[in-house]
Amino acid sequence: MATPHEPKQDRSRATRLRLLESTIDTLAETGWAAATVAVVAERAGVSRGAAQHHFPTREDLITAALEYMFDIRMEHSKAEAAAFRSASAHTAAQDPARTEAVVAQLVESYTTALFKAALQVWTHAAADPALRERIVPLEARFGRVSHRLAVEALGVDDADPVAHHLVQATLDMARGLGLADVLTDDSARRKQIVHQWAATLHMALHAPR
Amino acid sequence: MATPHEPKQDRSRATRLRLLESTIDTLAETGWAAATVAVVAERAGVSRGAAQHHFPTREDLITAALEYMFDIRMEHSKAEAAAFRSASAHTAAQDPARTEAVVAQLVESYTTALFKAALQVWTHAAADPALRERIVPLEARFGRVSHRLAVEALGVDDADPVAHHLVQATLDMARGLGLADVLTDDSARRKQIVHQWAATLHMALHAPR
């Protein structure tokens, strides 16, 4: 049932989302120092007063943006995993092309504006214990979900320690490739690494042992 | 031959080095924003005037620290590679223990204060084109040397595309593990990843194909 308050609430929610999107773009493109409530509000086309109503302090804004980034990353990961399940309904886990597609998609998810924005926050948090305390539980949860989704997409058994650690290693390699892409366009080299690692991973996961 | 100017030059050089070491520690422990000439000088026990004589601007200090970090990283890498050459004089490249020792040492080199300091500079440079322009050639050169040293330590043939790309992937994985260690102590998980990665890498490098 609609109530007279809904349209205002919708507008308020839309403003909040615009501010959070603007925070991510600002972090990714202009870095930590620029990501203040004033700069983010201007970029979002929101008045400073309205922005401060939603986020009284910069800390509030960054914390909310982190949670929002976490939610989007989880949604992306889940959507990708679902796409793989439907695309690979007729493809056996033993198909090397499936492994390469999964690795490629995983790696690409570490080259997005979201990763670049998160890197700004992580790096700042390295020297800011209060911020670090807020991030660490989110990252731990994200790590567990990413791992579980990668295991499902690859169609392997996580109870097998070889599979478990190689999926972890693949996520670590993806993170390293994400970092390598921050200062220069590393896509040509990355493509070759993904191709070779997918072949090696596939062998290790599916070779008889 | 000693000249009357040498002691003063030595003192000047020692002061410069103390400032550069202090810059690295400041970046690694308190982050980018804190790494100003004043803070670094105080930490180094150098007067602000003397610090500004060496580094008139913050930009000068950060640029010099970057070059110094690059030099130390190269020296560490070369020393490690030399240690491997002498330790493995009687160990064939086909020994899996050698591969694991090389991977472990590579990975540990990404968990040092040097890596954490460099991460602060890279992340800031992502949104600072002038700084990025100064870093990119240094990083490209460091990447090439690290790759060559890893190839030598592993005792593989870089002309083989499988070996070439797997060594690259190993460096990317090491970088990703370094980033994973920035917010929490990741050493227990890292040890298991290194163990499995080394086993898989060894098989892929040395299995008949």
PDB file of N, CA, C and O in Angstrom, chain A residues 40-64:
ATOM      1  N   VAL A  40      32.216  15.012  -3.285  1.00  0.00           N
ATOM      2  CA  VAL A  40      31.322  13.939  -3.714  1.00  0.00           C
ATOM      3  C   VAL A  40      29.924  14.501  -4.014  1.00  0.00           C
ATOM      4  O   VAL A  40      29.293  14.145  -5.008  1.00  0.00           O
ATOM      5  N   ALA A  41      29.440  15.427  -3.160  1.00  0.00           N
ATOM      6  CA  ALA A  41      28.110  16.024  -3.356  1.00  0.00           C
ATOM      7  C   ALA A  41      28.079  16.806  -4.664  1.00  0.00           C
ATOM      8  O   ALA A  41      27.138  16.668  -5.455  1.00  0.00           O
ATOM      9  N   GLU A  42      29.121  17.594  -4.907  1.00  0.00           N
ATOM     10  CA  GLU A  42      29.128  18.397  -6.131  1.00  0.00           C
ATOM     11  C   GLU A  42      29.101  17.495  -7.359  1.00  0.00           C
ATOM     12  O   GLU A  42      28.341  17.718  -8.301  1.00  0.00           O
ATOM     13  N   ARG A  43      29.909  16.461  -7.327  1.00  0.00           N
ATOM     14  CA  ARG A  43      29.952  15.525  -8.452  1.00  0.00           C
ATOM     15  C   ARG A  43      28.596  14.854  -8.667  1.00  0.00           C
ATOM     16  O   ARG A  43      28.216  14.544  -9.793  1.00  0.00           O
ATOM     17  N   ALA A  44      27.880  14.590  -7.565  1.00  0.00           N
ATOM     18  CA  ALA A  44      26.591  13.915  -7.656  1.00  0.00           C
ATOM     19  C   ALA A  44      25.463  14.881  -8.006  1.00  0.00           C
ATOM     20  O   ALA A  44      24.328  14.447  -8.230  1.00  0.00           O
ATOM     21  N   GLY A  45      25.763  16.186  -8.037  1.00  0.00           N
ATOM     22  CA  GLY A  45      24.716  17.162  -8.287  1.00  0.00           C
ATOM     23  C   GLY A  45      23.740  17.268  -7.129  1.00  0.00           C
ATOM     24  O   GLY A  45      22.548  17.488  -7.313  1.00  0.00           O
ATOM     25  N   VAL A  46      24.257  17.070  -5.902  1.00  0.00           N
ATOM     26  CA  VAL A  46      23.430  17.125  -4.695  1.00  0.00           C
ATOM     27  C   VAL A  46      23.923  18.329  -3.874  1.00  0.00           C
ATOM     28  O   VAL A  46      25.132  18.578  -3.826  1.00  0.00           O
ATOM     29  N   SER A  47      23.019  19.063  -3.270  1.00  0.00           N
ATOM     30  CA  SER A  47      23.458  20.214  -2.474  1.00  0.00           C
ATOM     31  C   SER A  47      24.260  19.722  -1.273  1.00  0.00           C
ATOM     32  O   SER A  47      24.055  18.608  -0.776  1.00  0.00           O
ATOM     33  N   ARG A  48      25.171  20.574  -0.827  1.00  0.00           N
ATOM     34  CA  ARG A  48      26.014  20.184   0.301  1.00  0.00           C
ATOM     35  C   ARG A  48      25.170  19.906   1.549  1.00  0.00           C
ATOM     36  O   ARG A  48      25.444  18.981   2.301  1.00  0.00           O
ATOM     37  N   GLY A  49      24.108  20.702   1.708  1.00  0.00           N
ATOM     38  CA  GLY A  49      23.231  20.505   2.864  1.00  0.00           C
ATOM     39  C   GLY A  49      22.553  19.141   2.820  1.00  0.00           C
ATOM     40  O   GLY A  49      22.509  18.424   3.836  1.00  0.00           O
ATOM     41  N   ALA A  50      22.051  18.783   1.643  1.00  0.00           N
ATOM     42  CA  ALA A  50      21.381  17.479   1.510  1.00  0.00           C
ATOM     43  C   ALA A  50      22.384  16.349   1.751  1.00  0.00           C
ATOM     44  O   ALA A  50      22.064  15.334   2.394  1.00  0.00           O
ATOM     45  N   ALA A  51      23.607  16.528   1.239  1.00  0.00           N
ATOM     46  CA  ALA A  51      24.631  15.490   1.431  1.00  0.00           C
ATOM     47  C   ALA A  51      24.948  15.334   2.918  1.00  0.00           C
ATOM     48  O   ALA A  51      25.070  14.210   3.428  1.00  0.00           O
ATOM     49  N   GLN A  52      25.040  16.464   3.601  1.00  0.00           N
ATOM     50  CA  GLN A  52      25.377  16.396   5.027  1.00  0.00           C
ATOM     51  C   GLN A  52      24.219  15.867   5.871  1.00  0.00           C
ATOM     52  O   GLN A  52      24.437  15.337   6.957  1.00  0.00           O
ATOM     53  N   HIS A  53      23.016  16.001   5.332  1.00  0.00           N
ATOM     54  CA  HIS A  53      21.875  15.382   6.014  1.00  0.00           C
ATOM     55  C   HIS A  53      22.037  13.850   6.003  1.00  0.00           C
ATOM     56  O   HIS A  53      21.830  13.174   7.008  1.00  0.00           O
ATOM     57  N   HIS A  54      22.467  13.312   4.862  1.00  0.00           N
ATOM     58  CA  HIS A  54      22.662  11.854   4.761  1.00  0.00           C
ATOM     59  C   HIS A  54      23.938  11.408   5.480  1.00  0.00           C
ATOM     60  O   HIS A  54      23.963  10.368   6.134  1.00  0.00           O
ATOM     61  N   PHE A  55      25.005  12.195   5.279  1.00  0.00           N
ATOM     62  CA  PHE A  55      26.317  11.793   5.800  1.00  0.00           C
ATOM     63  C   PHE A  55      26.950  12.982   6.519  1.00  0.00           C
ATOM     64  O   PHE A  55      27.672  13.765   5.902  1.00  0.00           O
ATOM     65  N   PRO A  56      26.693  13.104   7.818  1.00  0.00           N
ATOM     66  CA  PRO A  56      27.199  14.277   8.553  1.00  0.00           C
ATOM     67  C   PRO A  56      28.717  14.404   8.488  1.00  0.00           C
ATOM     68  O   PRO A  56      29.235  15.511   8.445  1.00  0.00           O
ATOM     69  N   THR A  57      29.440  13.292   8.471  1.00  0.00           N
ATOM     70  CA  THR A  57      30.900  13.379   8.441  1.00  0.00           C
ATOM     71  C   THR A  57      31.444  12.557   7.274  1.00  0.00           C
ATOM     72  O   THR A  57      30.760  11.694   6.709  1.00  0.00           O
ATOM     73  N   ARG A  58      32.686  12.849   6.935  1.00  0.00           N
ATOM     74  CA  ARG A  58      33.359  12.101   5.883  1.00  0.00           C
ATOM     75  C   ARG A  58      33.433  10.616   6.253  1.00  0.00           C
ATOM     76  O   ARG A  58      33.310   9.733   5.404  1.00  0.00           O
ATOM     77  N   GLU A  59      33.643  10.367   7.550  1.00  0.00           N
ATOM     78  CA  GLU A  59      33.742   8.987   8.030  1.00  0.00           C
ATOM     79  C   GLU A  59      32.440   8.222   7.747  1.00  0.00           C
ATOM     80  O   GLU A  59      32.452   7.068   7.327  1.00  0.00           O
ATOM     81  N   ASP A  60      31.298   8.914   7.989  1.00  0.00           N
ATOM     82  CA  ASP A  60      30.001   8.295   7.700  1.00  0.00           C
ATOM     83  C   ASP A  60      29.885   7.954   6.215  1.00  0.00           C
ATOM     84  O   ASP A  60      29.407   6.882   5.839  1.00  0.00           O
ATOM     85  N   LEU A  61      30.320   8.894   5.377  1.00  0.00           N
ATOM     86  CA  LEU A  61      30.222   8.694   3.924  1.00  0.00           C
ATOM     87  C   LEU A  61      31.079   7.515   3.474  1.00  0.00           C
ATOM     88  O   LEU A  61      30.619   6.646   2.724  1.00  0.00           O
ATOM     89  N   ILE A  62      32.318   7.482   3.934  1.00  0.00           N
ATOM     90  CA  ILE A  62      33.239   6.426   3.497  1.00  0.00           C
ATOM     91  C   ILE A  62      32.754   5.060   4.007  1.00  0.00           C
ATOM     92  O   ILE A  62      32.780   4.063   3.272  1.00  0.00           O
ATOM     93  N   THR A  63      32.280   5.020   5.251  1.00  0.00           N
ATOM     94  CA  THR A  63      31.792   3.752   5.799  1.00  0.00           C
ATOM     95  C   THR A  63      30.591   3.248   4.988  1.00  0.00           C
ATOM     96  O   THR A  63      30.531   2.076   4.612  1.00  0.00           O
ATOM     97  N   ALA A  64      29.655   4.148   4.693  1.00  0.00           N
ATOM     98  CA  ALA A  64      28.476   3.749   3.911  1.00  0.00           C
ATOM     99  C   ALA A  64      28.894   3.310   2.508  1.00  0.00           C
ATOM    100  O   ALA A  64      28.361   2.335   1.963  1.00  0.00           O
TER     101      ALA A  64
END
